[in-house]
Coordinates of N, CA and C in Angstrom, one line a residue:
X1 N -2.4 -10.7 19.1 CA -1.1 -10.1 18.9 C -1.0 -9.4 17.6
X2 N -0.3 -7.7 17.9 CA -0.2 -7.1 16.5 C 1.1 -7.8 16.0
X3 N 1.5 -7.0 14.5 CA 2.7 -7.8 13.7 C 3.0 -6.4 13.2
X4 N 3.9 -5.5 13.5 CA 4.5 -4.2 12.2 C 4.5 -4.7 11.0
X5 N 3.7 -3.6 10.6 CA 3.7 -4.0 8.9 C 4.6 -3.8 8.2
X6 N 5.9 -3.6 8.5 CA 6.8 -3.9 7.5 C 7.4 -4.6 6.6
X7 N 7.0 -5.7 7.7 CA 7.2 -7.7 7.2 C 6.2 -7.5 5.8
X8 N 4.9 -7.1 6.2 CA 4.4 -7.7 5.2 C 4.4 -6.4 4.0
X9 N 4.8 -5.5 4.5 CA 5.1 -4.3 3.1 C 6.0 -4.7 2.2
X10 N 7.2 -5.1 2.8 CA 8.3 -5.7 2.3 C 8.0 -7.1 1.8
X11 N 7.1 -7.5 2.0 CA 6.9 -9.0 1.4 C 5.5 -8.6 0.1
X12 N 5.2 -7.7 0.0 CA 4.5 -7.1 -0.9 C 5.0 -6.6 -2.1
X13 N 6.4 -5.9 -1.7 CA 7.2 -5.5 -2.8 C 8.0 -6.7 -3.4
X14 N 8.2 -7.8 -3.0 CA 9.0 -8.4 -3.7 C 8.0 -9.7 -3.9
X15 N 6.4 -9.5 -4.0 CA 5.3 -10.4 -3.8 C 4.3 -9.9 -5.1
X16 N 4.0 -8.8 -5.1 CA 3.0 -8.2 -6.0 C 2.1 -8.9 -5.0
X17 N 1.4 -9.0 -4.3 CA 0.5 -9.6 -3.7 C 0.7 -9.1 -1.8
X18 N -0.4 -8.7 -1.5 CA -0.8 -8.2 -0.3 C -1.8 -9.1 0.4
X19 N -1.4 -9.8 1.5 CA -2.3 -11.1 2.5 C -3.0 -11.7 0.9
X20 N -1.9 -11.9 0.1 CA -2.4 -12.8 -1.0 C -3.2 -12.5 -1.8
X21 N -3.5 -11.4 -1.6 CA -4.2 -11.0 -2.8 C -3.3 -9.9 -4.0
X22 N -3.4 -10.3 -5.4 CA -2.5 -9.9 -6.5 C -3.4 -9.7 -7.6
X23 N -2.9 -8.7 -8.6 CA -2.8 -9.0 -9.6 C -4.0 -10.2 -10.6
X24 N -4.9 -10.3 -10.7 CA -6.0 -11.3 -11.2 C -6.7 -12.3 -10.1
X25 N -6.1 -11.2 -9.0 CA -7.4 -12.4 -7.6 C -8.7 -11.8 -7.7
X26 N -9.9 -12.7 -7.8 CA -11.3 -12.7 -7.7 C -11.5 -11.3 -6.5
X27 N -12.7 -11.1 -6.3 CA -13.4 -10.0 -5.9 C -13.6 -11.1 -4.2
X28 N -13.8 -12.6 -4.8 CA -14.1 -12.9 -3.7 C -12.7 -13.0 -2.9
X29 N -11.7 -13.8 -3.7 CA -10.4 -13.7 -3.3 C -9.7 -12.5 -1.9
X30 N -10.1 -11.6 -2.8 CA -10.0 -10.2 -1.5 C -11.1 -9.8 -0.7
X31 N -12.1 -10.9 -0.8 CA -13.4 -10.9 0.3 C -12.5 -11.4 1.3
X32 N -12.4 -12.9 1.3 CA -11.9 -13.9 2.1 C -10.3 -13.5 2.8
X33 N -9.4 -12.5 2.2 CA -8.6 -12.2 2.3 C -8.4 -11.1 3.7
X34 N -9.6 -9.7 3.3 CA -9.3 -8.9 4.3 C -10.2 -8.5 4.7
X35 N -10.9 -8.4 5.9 CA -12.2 -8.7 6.6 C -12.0 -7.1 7.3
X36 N -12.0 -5.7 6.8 CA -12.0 -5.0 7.5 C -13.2 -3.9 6.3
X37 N -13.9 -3.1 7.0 CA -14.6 -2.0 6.3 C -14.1 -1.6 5.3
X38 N -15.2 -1.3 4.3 CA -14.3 -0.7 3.0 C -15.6 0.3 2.6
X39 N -15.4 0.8 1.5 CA -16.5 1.3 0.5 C -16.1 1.2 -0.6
X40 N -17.0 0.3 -1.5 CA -16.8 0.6 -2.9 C -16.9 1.1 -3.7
X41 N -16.3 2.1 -4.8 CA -16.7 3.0 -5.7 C -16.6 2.6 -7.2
X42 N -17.7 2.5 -8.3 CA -18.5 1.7 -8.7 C -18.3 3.3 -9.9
X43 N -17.2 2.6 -11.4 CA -17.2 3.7 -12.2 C -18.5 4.1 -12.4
X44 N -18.9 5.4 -13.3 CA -20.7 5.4 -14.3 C -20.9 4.1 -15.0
X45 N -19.9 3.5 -15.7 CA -20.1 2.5 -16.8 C -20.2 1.2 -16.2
X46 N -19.9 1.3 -15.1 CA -19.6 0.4 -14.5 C -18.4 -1.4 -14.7
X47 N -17.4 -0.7 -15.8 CA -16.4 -1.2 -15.9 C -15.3 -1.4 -14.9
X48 N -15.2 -0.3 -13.9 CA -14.2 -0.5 -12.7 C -14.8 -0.6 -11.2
X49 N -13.6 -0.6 -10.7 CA -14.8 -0.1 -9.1 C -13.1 -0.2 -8.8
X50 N -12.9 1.0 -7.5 CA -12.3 0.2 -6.2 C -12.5 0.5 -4.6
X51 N -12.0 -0.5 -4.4 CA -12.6 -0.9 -2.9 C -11.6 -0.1 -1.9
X52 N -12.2 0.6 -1.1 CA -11.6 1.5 -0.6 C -11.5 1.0 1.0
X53 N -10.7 0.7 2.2 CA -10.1 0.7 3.3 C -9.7 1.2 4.3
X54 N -9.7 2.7 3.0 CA -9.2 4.1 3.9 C -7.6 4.1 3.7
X55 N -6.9 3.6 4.0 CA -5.5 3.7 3.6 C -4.9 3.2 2.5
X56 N -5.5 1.7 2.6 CA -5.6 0.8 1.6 C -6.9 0.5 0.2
X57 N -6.3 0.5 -0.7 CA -6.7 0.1 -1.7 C -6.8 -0.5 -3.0
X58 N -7.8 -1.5 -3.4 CA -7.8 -2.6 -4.6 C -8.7 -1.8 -5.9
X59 N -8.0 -2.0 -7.1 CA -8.8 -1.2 -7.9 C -9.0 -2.6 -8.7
X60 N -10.2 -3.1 -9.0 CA -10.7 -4.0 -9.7 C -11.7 -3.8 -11.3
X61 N -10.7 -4.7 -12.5 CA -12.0 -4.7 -13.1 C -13.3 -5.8 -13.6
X62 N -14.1 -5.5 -13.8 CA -15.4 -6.2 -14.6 C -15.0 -7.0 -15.7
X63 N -16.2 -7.9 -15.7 CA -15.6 -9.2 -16.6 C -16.6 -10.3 -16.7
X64 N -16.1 -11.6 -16.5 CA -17.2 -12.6 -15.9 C -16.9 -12.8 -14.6
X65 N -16.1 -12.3 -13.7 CA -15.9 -11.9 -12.6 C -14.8 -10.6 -12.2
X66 N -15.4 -10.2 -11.0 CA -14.4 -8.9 -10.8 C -13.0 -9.4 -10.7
X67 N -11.8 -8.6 -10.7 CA -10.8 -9.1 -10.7 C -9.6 -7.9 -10.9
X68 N -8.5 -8.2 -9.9 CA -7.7 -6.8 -9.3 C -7.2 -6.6 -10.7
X69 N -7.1 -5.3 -10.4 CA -6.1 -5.1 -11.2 C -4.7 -3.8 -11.2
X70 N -4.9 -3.9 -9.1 CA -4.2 -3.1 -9.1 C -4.2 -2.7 -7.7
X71 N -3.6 -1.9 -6.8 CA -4.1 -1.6 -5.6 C -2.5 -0.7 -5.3
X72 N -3.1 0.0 -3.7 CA -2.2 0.6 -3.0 C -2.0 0.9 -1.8
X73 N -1.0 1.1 -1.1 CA -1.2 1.6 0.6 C -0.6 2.8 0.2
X74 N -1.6 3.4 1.0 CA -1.6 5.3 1.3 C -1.0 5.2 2.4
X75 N 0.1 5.3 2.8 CA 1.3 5.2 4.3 C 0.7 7.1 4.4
X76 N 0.4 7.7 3.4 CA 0.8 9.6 4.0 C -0.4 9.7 4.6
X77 N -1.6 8.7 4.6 CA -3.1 9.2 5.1 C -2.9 9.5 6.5
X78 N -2.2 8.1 6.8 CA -1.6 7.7 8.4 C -0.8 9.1 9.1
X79 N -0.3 9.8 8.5 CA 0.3 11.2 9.0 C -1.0 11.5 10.1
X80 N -1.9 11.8 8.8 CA -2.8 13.2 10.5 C -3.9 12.5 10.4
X81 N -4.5 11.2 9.9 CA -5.4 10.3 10.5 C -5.2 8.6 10.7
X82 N -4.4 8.8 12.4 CA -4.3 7.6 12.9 C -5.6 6.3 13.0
X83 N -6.7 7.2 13.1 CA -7.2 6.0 13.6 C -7.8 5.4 12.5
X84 N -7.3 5.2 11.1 CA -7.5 4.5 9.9 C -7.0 3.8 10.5
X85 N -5.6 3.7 11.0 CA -4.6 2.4 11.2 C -5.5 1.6 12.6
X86 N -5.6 2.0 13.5 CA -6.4 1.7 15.0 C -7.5 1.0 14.0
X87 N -8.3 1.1 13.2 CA -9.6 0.3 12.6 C -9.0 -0.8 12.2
X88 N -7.8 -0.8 11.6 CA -7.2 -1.8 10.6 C -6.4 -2.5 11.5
X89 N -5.9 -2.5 12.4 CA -5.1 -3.1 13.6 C -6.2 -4.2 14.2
X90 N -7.1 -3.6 14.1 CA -8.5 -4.3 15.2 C -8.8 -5.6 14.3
X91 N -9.2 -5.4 13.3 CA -9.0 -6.0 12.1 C -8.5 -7.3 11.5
X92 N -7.5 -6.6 11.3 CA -6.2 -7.6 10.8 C -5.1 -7.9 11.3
X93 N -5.1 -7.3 12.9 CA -4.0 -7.5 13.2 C -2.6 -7.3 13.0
X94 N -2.5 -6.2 11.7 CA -1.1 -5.5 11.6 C -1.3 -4.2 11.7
X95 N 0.2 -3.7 12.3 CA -0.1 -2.2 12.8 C 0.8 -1.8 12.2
X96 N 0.4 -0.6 11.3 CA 0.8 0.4 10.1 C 0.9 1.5 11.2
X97 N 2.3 2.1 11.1 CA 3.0 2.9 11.5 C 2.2 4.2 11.2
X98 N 2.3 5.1 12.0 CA 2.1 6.4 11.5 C 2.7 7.2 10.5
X99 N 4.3 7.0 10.8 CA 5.3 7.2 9.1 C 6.1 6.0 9.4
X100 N 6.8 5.4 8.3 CA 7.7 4.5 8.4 C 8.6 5.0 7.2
X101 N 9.7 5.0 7.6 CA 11.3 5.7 6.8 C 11.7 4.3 5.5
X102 N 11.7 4.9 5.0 CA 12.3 4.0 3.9 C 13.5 3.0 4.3
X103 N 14.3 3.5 5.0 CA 15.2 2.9 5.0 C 14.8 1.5 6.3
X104 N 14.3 2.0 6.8 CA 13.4 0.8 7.7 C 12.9 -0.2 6.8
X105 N 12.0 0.1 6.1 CA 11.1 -0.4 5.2 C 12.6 -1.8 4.1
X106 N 13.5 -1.0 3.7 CA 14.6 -1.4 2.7 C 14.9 -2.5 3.7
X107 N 15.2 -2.3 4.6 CA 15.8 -2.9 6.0 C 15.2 -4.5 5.9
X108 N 14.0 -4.4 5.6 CA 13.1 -5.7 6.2 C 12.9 -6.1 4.7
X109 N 12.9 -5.6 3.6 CA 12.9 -6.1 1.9 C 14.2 -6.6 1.7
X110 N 15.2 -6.2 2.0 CA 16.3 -6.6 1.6 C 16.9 -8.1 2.7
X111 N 16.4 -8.5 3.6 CA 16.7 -9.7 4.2 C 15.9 -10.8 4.1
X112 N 14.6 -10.4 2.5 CA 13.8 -11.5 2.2 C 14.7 -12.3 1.3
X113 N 14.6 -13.6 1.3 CA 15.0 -14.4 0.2 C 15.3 -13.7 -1.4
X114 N 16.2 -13.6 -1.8 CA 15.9 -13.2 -3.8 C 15.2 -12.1 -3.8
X115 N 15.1 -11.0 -3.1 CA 14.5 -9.8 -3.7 C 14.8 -9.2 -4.9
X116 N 13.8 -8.7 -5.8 CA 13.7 -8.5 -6.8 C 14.8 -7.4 -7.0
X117 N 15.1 -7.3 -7.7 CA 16.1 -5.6 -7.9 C 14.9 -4.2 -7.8
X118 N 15.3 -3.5 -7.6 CA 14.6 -2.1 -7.6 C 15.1 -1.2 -8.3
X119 N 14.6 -0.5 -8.9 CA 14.9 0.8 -9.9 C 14.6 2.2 -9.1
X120 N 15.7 2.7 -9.1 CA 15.6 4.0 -8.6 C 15.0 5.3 -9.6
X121 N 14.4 6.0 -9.4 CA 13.8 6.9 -10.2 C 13.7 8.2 -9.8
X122 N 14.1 9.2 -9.9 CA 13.9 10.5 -9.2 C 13.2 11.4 -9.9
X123 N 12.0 11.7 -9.2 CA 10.9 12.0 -9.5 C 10.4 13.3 -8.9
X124 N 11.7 13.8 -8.4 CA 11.4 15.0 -7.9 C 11.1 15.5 -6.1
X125 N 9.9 15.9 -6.1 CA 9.6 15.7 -4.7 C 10.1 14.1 -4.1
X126 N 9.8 13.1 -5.6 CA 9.3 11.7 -5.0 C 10.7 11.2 -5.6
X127 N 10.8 9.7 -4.2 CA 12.2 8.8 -5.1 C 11.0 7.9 -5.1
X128 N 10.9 7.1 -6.3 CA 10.6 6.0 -6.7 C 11.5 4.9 -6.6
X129 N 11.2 3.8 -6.0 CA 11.6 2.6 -6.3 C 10.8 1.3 -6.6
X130 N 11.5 1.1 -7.9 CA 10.2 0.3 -8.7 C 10.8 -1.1 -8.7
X131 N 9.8 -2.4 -8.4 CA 9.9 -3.9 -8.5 C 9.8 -4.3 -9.8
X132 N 10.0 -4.0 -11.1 CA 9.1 -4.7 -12.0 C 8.8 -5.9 -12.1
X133 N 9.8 -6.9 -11.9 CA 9.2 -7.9 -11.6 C 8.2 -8.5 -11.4
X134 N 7.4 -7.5 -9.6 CA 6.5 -7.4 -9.4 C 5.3 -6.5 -9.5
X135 N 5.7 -5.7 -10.1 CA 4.3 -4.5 -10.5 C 4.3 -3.7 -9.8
X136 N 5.0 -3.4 -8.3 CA 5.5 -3.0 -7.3 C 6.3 -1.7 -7.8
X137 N 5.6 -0.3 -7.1 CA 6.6 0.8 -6.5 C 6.3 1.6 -5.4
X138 N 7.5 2.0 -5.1 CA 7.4 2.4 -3.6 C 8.0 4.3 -3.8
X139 N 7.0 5.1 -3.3 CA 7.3 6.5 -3.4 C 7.8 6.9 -2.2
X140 N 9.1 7.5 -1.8 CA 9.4 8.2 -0.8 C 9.5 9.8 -1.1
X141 N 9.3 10.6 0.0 CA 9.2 11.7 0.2 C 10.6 11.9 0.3
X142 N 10.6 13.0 -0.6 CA 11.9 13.7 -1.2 C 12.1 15.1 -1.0
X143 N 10.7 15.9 -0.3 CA 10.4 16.9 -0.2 C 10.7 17.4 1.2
X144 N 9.5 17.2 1.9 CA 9.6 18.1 3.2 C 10.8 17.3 4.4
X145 N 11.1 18.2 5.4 CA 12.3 18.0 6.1 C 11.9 17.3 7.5
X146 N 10.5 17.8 8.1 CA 10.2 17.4 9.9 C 9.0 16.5 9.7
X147 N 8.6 15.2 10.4 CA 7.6 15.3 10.8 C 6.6 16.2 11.4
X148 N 5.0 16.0 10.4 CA 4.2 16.3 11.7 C 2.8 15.6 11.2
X149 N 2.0 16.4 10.7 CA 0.9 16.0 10.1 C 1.4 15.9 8.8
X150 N 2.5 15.6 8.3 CA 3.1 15.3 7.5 C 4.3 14.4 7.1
X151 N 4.2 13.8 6.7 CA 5.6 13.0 6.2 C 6.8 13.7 6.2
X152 N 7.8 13.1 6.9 CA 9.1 13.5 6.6 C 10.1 13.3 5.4
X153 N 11.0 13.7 5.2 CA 12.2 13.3 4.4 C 12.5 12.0 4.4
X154 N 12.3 11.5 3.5 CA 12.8 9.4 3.5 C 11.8 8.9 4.5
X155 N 10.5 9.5 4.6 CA 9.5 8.8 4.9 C 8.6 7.8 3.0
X156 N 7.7 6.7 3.7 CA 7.3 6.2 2.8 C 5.4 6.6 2.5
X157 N 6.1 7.2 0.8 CA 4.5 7.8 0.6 C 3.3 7.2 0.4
X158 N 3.8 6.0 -0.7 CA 3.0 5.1 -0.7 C 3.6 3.8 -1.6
X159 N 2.6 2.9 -1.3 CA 3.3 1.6 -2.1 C 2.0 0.9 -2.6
X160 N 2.8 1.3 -4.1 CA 1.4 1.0 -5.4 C 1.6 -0.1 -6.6
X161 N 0.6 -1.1 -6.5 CA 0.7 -3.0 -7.6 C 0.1 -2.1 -8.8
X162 N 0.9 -2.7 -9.8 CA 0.2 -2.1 -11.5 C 1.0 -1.2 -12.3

């Protein structure tokens, strides 16, 4: 059985943490966490890396163990390459929309227990709304008007920990 990811988008913004992984979780931590293809990219110095999912992504740094320190979902990849999400559904079992409207998105944050406040920010093409609490912001598209291979107006661009 799939689950819309909204639940857990919305439980991300007011979580800093994605299927549990946040903010100072081990390298293994988001092993055990999310069992789908990735590639890693591994700075020159080899101080950072992040692990890449295709839509999704953990940016980790070096240490005596790796350790997040950051991550994002790219919701606009999903515009004109679905079958990131179809890999990730197989997966993990949640199904990431092709666009999902903010106000959808607000919809399912705002009937969690104690959500954090949000800061609105206008950023031009982009509305920002930022968790600080949780390290959490969420970019909507401020620009273009129709779907297509693109994001619509008060569609969600992406949602980025750090």
């Amino acid at each position: 059985m799939t689950v819309s990811a909204a639940g857990p988008i919305a439980s991300f913004i007011a979580s800093g943490r994605l299927y549990g992984v946040g903010i100072d979780s081990t390298l293994m931590e988001l092993q055990q966490a999310i069992s789908c293809d990735f590639v890693d990219v591994v700075d020159e110095d080899g101080d950072s890396m992040r692990r890449d999912y295709g839509f999704i992504e953990f940016y980790l740094n070096s240490g005596e163990n790796w350790s997040v320190s950051g991550g994002a979902i790219e919701l606009h990849r999903l515009a004109a390459h679905g079958d990131m999400a179809d890999r990730w559904r197989a997966a993990m079992r949640d199904d990431f929309p092709q666009y999902l409207a903010w106000d959808e998105l607000y919809g399912d944050f705002s009937k969690l227990p104690n959500p954090p406040a949000l800061q609105n920010i206008d950023q031009g093409d982009f509305q920002e709304y930022r968790a600080s609490a949780t390290k959490v912001s969420v970019l909507v598209n401020n620009d273009h008007e129709e779907r297509d291979e693109w994001l619509g107006h008060g569609d969600v661009w992406s949602v980025s920990l750090g």
